PDB file of C-alpha atoms in Angstrom:
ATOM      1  CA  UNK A   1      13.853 -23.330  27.447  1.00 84.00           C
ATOM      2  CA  UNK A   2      13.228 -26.783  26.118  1.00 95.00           C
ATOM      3  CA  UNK A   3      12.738 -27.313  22.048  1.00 96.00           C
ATOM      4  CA  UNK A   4       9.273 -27.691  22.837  1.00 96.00           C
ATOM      5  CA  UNK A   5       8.752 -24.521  24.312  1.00 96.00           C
ATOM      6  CA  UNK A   6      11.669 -22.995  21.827  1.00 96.00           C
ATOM      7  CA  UNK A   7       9.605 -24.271  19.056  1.00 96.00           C
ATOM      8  CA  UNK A   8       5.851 -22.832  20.422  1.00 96.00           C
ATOM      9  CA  UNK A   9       7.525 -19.330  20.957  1.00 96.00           C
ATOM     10  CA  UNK A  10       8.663 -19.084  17.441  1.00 96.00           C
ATOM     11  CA  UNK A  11       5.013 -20.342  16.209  1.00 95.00           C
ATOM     12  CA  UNK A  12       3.729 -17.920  18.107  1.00 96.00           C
ATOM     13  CA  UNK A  13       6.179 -14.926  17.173  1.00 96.00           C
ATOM     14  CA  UNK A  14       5.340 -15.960  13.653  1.00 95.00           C
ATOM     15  CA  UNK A  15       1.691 -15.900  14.015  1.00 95.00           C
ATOM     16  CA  UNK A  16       1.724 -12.458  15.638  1.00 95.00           C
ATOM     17  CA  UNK A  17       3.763 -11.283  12.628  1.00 96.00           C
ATOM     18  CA  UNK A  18       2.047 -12.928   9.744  1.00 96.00           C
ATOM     19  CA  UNK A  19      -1.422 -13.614  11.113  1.00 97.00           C
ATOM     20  CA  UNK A  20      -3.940 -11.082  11.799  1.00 97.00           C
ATOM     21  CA  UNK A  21      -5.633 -11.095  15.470  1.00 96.00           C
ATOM     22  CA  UNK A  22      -7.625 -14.267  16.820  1.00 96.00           C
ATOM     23  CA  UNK A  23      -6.605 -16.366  13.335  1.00 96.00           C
ATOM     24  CA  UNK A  24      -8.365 -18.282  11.769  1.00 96.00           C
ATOM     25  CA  UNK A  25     -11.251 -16.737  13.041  1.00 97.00           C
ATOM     26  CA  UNK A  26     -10.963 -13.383  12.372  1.00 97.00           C
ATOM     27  CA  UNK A  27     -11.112 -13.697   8.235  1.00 98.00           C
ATOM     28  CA  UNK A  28     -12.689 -16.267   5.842  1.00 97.00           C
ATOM     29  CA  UNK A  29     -11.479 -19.377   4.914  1.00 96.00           C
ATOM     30  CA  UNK A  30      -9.680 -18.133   1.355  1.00 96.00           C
ATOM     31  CA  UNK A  31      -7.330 -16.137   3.928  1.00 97.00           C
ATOM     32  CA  UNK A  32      -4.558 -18.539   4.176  1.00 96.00           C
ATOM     33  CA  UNK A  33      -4.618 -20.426   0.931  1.00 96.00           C
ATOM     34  CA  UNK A  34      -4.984 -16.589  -0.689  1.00 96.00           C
ATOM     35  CA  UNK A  35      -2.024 -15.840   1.515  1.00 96.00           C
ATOM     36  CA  UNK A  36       0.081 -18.968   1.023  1.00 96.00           C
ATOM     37  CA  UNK A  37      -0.056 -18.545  -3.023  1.00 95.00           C
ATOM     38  CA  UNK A  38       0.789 -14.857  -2.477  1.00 94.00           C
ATOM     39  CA  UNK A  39       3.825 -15.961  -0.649  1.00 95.00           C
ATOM     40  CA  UNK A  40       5.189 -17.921  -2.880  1.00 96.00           C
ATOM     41  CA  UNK A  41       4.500 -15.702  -6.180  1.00 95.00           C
ATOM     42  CA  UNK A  42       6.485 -12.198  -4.564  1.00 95.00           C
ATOM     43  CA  UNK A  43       8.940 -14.561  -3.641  1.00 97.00           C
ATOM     44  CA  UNK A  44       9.754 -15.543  -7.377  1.00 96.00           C
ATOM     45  CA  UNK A  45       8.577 -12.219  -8.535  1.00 95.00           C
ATOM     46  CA  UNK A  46      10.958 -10.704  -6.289  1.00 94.00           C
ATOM     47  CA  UNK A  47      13.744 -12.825  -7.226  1.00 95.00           C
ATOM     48  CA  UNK A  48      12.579 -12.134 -11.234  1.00 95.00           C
ATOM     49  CA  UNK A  49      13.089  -8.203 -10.289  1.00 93.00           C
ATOM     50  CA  UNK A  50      16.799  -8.578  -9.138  1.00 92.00           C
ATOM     51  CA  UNK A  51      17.894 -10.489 -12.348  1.00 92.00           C
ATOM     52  CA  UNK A  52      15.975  -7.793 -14.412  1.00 93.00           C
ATOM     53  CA  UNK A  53      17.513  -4.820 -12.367  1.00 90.00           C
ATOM     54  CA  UNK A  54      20.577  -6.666 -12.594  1.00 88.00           C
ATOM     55  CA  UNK A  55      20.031  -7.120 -16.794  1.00 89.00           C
ATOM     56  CA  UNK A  56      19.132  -3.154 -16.947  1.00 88.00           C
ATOM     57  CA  UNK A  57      22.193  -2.088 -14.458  1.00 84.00           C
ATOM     58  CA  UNK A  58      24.540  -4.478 -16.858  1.00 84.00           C
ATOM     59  CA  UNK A  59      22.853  -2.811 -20.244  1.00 84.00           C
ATOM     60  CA  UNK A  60      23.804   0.449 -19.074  1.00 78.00           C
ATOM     61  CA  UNK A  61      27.364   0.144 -18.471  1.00 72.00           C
ATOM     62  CA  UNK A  62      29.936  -0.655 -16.393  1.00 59.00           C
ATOM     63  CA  UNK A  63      32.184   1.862 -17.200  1.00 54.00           C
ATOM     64  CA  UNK A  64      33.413   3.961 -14.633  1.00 57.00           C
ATOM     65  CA  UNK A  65      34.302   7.631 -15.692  1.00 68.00           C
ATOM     66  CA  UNK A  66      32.402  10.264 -13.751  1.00 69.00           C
ATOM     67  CA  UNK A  67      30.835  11.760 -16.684  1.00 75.00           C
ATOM     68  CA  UNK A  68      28.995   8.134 -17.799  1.00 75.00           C
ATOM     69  CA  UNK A  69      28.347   7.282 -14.009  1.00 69.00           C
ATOM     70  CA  UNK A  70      26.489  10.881 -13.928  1.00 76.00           C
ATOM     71  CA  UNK A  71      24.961   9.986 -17.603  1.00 79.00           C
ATOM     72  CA  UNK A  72      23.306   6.922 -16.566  1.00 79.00           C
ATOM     73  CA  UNK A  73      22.509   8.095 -12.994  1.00 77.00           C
ATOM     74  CA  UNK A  74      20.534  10.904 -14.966  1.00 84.00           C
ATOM     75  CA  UNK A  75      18.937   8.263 -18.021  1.00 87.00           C
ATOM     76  CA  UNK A  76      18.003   6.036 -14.567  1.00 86.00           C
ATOM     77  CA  UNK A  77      16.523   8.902 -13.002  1.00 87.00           C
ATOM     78  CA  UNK A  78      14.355   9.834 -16.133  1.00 91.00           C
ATOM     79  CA  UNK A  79      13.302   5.633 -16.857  1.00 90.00           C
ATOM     80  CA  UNK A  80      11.639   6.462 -13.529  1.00 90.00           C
ATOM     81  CA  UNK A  81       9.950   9.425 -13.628  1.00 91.00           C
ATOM     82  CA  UNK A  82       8.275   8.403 -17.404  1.00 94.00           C
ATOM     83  CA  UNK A  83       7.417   5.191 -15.792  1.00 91.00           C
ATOM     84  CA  UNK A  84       5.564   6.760 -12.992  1.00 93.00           C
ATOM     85  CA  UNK A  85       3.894   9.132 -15.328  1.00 94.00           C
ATOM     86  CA  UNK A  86       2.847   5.927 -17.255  1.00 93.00           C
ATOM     87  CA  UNK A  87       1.080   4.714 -13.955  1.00 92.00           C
ATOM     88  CA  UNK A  88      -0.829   7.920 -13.422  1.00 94.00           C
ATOM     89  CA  UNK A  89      -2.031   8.349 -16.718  1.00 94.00           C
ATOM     90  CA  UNK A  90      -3.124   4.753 -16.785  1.00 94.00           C
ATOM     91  CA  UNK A  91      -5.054   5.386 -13.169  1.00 92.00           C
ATOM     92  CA  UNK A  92      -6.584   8.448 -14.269  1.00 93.00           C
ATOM     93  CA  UNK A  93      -7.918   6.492 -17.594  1.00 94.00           C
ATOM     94  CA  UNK A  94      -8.654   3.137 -15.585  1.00 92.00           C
ATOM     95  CA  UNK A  95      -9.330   3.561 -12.175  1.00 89.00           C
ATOM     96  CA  UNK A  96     -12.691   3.588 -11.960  1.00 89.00           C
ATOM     97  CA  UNK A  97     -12.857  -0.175 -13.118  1.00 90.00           C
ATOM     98  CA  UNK A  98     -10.822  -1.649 -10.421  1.00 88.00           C
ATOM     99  CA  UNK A  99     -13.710  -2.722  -8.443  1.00 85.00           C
ATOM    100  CA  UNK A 100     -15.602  -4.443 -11.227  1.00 86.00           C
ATOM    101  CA  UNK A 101     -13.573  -7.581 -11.725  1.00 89.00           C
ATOM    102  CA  UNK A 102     -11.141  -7.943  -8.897  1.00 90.00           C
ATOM    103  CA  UNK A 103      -9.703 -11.478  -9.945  1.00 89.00           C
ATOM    104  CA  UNK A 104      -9.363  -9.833 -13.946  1.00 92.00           C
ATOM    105  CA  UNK A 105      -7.278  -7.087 -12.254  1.00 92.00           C
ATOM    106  CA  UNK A 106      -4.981  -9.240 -10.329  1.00 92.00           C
ATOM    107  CA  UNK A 107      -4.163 -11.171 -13.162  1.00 93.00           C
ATOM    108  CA  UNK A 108      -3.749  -8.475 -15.522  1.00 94.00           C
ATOM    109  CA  UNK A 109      -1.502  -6.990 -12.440  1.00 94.00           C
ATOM    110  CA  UNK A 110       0.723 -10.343 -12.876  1.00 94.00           C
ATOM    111  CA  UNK A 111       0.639 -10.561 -16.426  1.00 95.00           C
ATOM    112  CA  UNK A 112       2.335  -6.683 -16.901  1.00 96.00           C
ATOM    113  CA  UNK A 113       4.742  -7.373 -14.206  1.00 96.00           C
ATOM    114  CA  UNK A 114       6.268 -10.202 -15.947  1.00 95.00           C
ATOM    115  CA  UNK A 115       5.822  -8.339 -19.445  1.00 97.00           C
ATOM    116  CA  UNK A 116       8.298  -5.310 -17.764  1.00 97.00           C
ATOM    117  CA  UNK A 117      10.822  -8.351 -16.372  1.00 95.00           C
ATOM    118  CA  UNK A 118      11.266  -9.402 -19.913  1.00 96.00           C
ATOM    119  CA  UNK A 119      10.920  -5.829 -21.896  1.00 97.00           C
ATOM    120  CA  UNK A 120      14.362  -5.327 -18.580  1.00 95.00           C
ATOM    121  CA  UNK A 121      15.904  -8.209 -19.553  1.00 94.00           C
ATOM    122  CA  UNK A 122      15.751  -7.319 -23.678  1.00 95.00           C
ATOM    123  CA  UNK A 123      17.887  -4.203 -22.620  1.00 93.00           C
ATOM    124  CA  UNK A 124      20.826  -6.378 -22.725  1.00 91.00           C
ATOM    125  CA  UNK A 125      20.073  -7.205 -26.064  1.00 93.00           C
ATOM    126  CA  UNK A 126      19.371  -3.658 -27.318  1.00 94.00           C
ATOM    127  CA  UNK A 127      21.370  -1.489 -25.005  1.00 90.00           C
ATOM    128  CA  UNK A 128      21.062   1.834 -27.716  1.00 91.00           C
ATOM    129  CA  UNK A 129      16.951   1.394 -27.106  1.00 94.00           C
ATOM    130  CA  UNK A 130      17.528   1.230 -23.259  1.00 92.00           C
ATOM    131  CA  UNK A 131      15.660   4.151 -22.259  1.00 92.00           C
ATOM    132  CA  UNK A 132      12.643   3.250 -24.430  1.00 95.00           C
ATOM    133  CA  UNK A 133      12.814  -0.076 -22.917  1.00 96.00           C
ATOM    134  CA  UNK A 134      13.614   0.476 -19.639  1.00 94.00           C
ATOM    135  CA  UNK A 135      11.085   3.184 -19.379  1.00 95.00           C
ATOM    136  CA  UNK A 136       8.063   1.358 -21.095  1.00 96.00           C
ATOM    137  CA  UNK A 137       8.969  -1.815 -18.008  1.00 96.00           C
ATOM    138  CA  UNK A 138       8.884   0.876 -15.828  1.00 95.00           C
ATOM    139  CA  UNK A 139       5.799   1.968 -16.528  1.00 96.00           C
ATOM    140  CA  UNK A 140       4.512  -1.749 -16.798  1.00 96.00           C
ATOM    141  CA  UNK A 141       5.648  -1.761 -13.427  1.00 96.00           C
ATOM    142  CA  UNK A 142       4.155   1.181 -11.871  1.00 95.00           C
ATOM    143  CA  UNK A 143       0.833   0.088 -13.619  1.00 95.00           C
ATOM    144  CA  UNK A 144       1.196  -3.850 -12.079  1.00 95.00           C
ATOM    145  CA  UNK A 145       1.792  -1.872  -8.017  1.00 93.00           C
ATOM    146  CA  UNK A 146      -1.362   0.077  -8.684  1.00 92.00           C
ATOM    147  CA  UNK A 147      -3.380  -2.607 -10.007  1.00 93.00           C
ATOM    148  CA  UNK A 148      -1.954  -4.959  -7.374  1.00 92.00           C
ATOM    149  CA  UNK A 149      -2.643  -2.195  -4.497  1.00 90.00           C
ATOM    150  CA  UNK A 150      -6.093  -1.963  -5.591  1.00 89.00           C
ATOM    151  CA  UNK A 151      -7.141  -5.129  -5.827  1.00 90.00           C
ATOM    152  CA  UNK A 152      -5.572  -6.086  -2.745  1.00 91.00           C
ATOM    153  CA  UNK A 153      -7.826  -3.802  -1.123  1.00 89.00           C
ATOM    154  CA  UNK A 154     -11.253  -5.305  -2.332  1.00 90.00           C
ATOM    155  CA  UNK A 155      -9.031  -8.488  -1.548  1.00 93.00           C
ATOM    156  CA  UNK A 156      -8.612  -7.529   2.194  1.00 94.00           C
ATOM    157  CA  UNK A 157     -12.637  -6.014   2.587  1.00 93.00           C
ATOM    158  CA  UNK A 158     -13.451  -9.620   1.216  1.00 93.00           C
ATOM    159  CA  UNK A 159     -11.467 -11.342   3.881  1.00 96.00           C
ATOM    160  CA  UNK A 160     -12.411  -9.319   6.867  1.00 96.00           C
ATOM    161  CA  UNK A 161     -14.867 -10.794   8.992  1.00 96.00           C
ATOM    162  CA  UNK A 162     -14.029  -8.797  12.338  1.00 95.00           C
ATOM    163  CA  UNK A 163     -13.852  -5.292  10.923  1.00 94.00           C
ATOM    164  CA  UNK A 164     -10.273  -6.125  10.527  1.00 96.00           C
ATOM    165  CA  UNK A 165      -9.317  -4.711   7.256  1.00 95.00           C
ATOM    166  CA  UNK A 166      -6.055  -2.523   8.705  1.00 96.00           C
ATOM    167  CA  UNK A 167      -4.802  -5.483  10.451  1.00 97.00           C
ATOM    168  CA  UNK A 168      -5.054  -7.853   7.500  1.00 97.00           C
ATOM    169  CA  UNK A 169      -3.361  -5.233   5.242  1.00 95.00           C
ATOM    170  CA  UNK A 170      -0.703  -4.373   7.529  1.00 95.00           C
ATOM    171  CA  UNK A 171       0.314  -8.754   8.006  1.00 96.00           C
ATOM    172  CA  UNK A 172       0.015  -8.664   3.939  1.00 94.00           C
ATOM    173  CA  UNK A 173       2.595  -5.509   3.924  1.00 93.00           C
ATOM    174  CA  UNK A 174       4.991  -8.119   6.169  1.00 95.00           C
ATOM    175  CA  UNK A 175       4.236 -10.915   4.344  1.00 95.00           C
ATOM    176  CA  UNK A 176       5.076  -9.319   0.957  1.00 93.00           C
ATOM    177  CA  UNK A 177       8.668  -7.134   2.762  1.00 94.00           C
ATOM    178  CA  UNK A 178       9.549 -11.112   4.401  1.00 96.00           C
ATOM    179  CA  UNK A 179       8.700 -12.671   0.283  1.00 96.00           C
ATOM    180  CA  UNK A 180      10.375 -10.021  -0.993  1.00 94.00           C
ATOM    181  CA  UNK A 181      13.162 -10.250   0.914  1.00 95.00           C
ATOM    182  CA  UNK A 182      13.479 -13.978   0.374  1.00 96.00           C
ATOM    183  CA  UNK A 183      13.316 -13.379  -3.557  1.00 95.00           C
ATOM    184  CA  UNK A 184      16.040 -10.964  -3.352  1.00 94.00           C
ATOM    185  CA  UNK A 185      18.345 -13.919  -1.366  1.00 95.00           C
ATOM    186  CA  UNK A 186      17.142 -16.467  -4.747  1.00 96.00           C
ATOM    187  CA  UNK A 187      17.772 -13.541  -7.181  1.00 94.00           C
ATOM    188  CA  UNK A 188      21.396 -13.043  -5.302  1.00 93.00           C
ATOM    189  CA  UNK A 189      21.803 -17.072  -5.416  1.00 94.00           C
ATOM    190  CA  UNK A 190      20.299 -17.873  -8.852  1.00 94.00           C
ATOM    191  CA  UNK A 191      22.625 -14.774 -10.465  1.00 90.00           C
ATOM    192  CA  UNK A 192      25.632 -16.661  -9.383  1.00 88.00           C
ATOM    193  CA  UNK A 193      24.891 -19.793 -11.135  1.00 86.00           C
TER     194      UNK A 193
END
């Protein structure tokens, strides 16, 4: 194979991953610049979640007997489940306004996501309050995915134009894993600075 050819092959490996079918003319025009933005803020959003994670993992100890390994194994455990708790209650009470104001949600979605990366990152401060604070980012959290998912759905309707709503979703779902696992790669890289 020449570079040429090498290089066409990739493009075209990449558009079959990334793209939806018969691109560009398969969705409207806010598809790519939409999609380009997106890329970029999971990446840093991603890399923003592994120096939180890393913040809560450091506020809860490094010690290593088996009782305070099983301690915070059990306190990580609960930070969970009250956080996912959080984002039913707040779907339950909220839910049904998702498809007034798309563009609101989205940026609320944003806004609590970065509130839970800095409530994480305060649990180094105050380890004694770290379930409280780790469970109230965890619910920010939870509530940012739902939000996020449902937009992203009146998102993808709005961007069909071939009755191509799966296939758009399912490229976003790669897009965001490929963002997310570039972020993770900064988060590693920026952590060592």
């Amino acid at each position: 194979l020449t570079a040429k050819e090498m290089k066409l092959r990739a493009m075209q490996i990449i558009s079959e991953t990334y793209l939806p079918k018969d691109f560009p003319d398969s969705v409207s025009k806010e598809f790519l610049p939409f999609t380009i933005y997106s890329l970029i803020g999971s990446t840093s959003t991603s890399a923003m979640l592994f120096l939180s994670t890393q913040s809560l993992f450091v506020a809860l100890g490094g010690s290593s007997s088996q009782s305070q390994l099983a301690a915070a194994a059990y306190t990580w455990v609960l930070k969970d489940g009250i956080g996912q708790l959080g984002g039913i209650l707040f779907a339950s009470r909220y839910g049904g306004y998702f498809d007034e104001d798309v563009k609101k949600w989205r940026f609320i979605a944003m806004s609590t996501l970065n509130f839970s990366v800095l409530i994480e990152i305060m649990t180094l401060k105050f380890p004694h309050l770290f379930l409280f604070l780790a469970s109230t980012a965890n619910m920010c959290k939870n509530i940012c995915f739902l939000m996020a998912a449902a937009s992203r759905a009146q998102i993808n309707m709005r961007f069909a134009k071939r009755n191509n709503i799966a296939d758009i979703a399912g490229k976003s779902v790669s897009l965001f894993t490929t963002s997310s696992l570039l972020g993770m790669g900064l988060g590693i890289g920026l952590s060592k600075l």
